[in-house]
mmCIF file of C-alpha atoms in Angstrom:
data_model
loop_
_atom_site.group_PDB
_atom_site.id
_atom_site.type_symbol
_atom_site.label_atom_id
_atom_site.label_comp_id
_atom_site.label_asym_id
_atom_site.label_seq_id
_atom_site.Cartn_x
_atom_site.Cartn_y
_atom_site.Cartn_z
ATOM 1 C CA UNK A 1 100.511 111.119 97.743
ATOM 2 C CA UNK A 2 97.927 111.239 99.276
ATOM 3 C CA UNK A 3 96.121 115.134 98.992
ATOM 4 C CA UNK A 4 93.484 113.890 101.736
ATOM 5 C CA UNK A 5 92.721 110.657 103.333
ATOM 6 C CA UNK A 6 88.725 109.070 102.352
ATOM 7 C CA UNK A 7 86.503 106.630 104.888
ATOM 8 C CA UNK A 8 86.424 103.146 104.213
ATOM 9 C CA UNK A 9 83.316 103.609 102.271
ATOM 10 C CA UNK A 10 84.857 105.362 99.854
ATOM 11 C CA UNK A 11 88.010 103.277 99.279
ATOM 12 C CA UNK A 12 85.795 99.960 98.944
ATOM 13 C CA UNK A 13 83.655 102.384 96.541
ATOM 14 C CA UNK A 14 86.193 103.357 94.437
ATOM 15 C CA UNK A 15 88.409 100.266 94.618
ATOM 16 C CA UNK A 16 85.763 98.408 92.825
ATOM 17 C CA UNK A 17 84.881 101.238 89.887
ATOM 18 C CA UNK A 18 88.722 100.853 89.156
ATOM 19 C CA UNK A 19 89.697 103.820 90.094
ATOM 20 C CA UNK A 20 92.543 103.395 92.329
ATOM 21 C CA UNK A 21 95.552 104.114 90.935
ATOM 22 C CA UNK A 22 97.882 101.675 93.148
ATOM 23 C CA UNK A 23 97.646 100.723 96.452
ATOM 24 C CA UNK A 24 100.264 100.282 99.516
ATOM 25 C CA UNK A 25 100.303 99.679 102.506
ATOM 26 C CA UNK A 26 99.347 96.531 104.460
ATOM 27 C CA UNK A 27 94.965 94.874 104.479
ATOM 28 C CA UNK A 28 93.113 96.026 106.552
ATOM 29 C CA UNK A 29 89.480 94.976 106.809
ATOM 30 C CA UNK A 30 88.136 92.060 104.473
ATOM 31 C CA UNK A 31 84.757 93.825 103.449
ATOM 32 C CA UNK A 32 82.107 91.340 101.864
ATOM 33 C CA UNK A 33 79.535 91.683 100.472
ATOM 34 C CA UNK A 34 76.009 93.736 101.771
ATOM 35 C CA UNK A 35 72.180 92.046 101.757
ATOM 36 C CA UNK A 36 70.882 91.820 97.994
ATOM 37 C CA UNK A 37 66.816 93.618 98.682
ATOM 38 C CA UNK A 38 65.265 90.515 95.828
ATOM 39 C CA UNK A 39 66.656 87.751 99.028
ATOM 40 C CA UNK A 40 67.662 88.959 101.989
ATOM 41 C CA UNK A 41 71.508 87.287 101.739
ATOM 42 C CA UNK A 42 74.836 88.061 102.032
#
């Protein structure tokens, strides 16, 4: 059981850094990368 809840930005960061031990539930959001500073594209 989780000890506390985090917002989706923190969850994405932790998932990207492979710091998530397991996930439960179903997909709520599909996030895409941000804007590239060099090209201005997503």
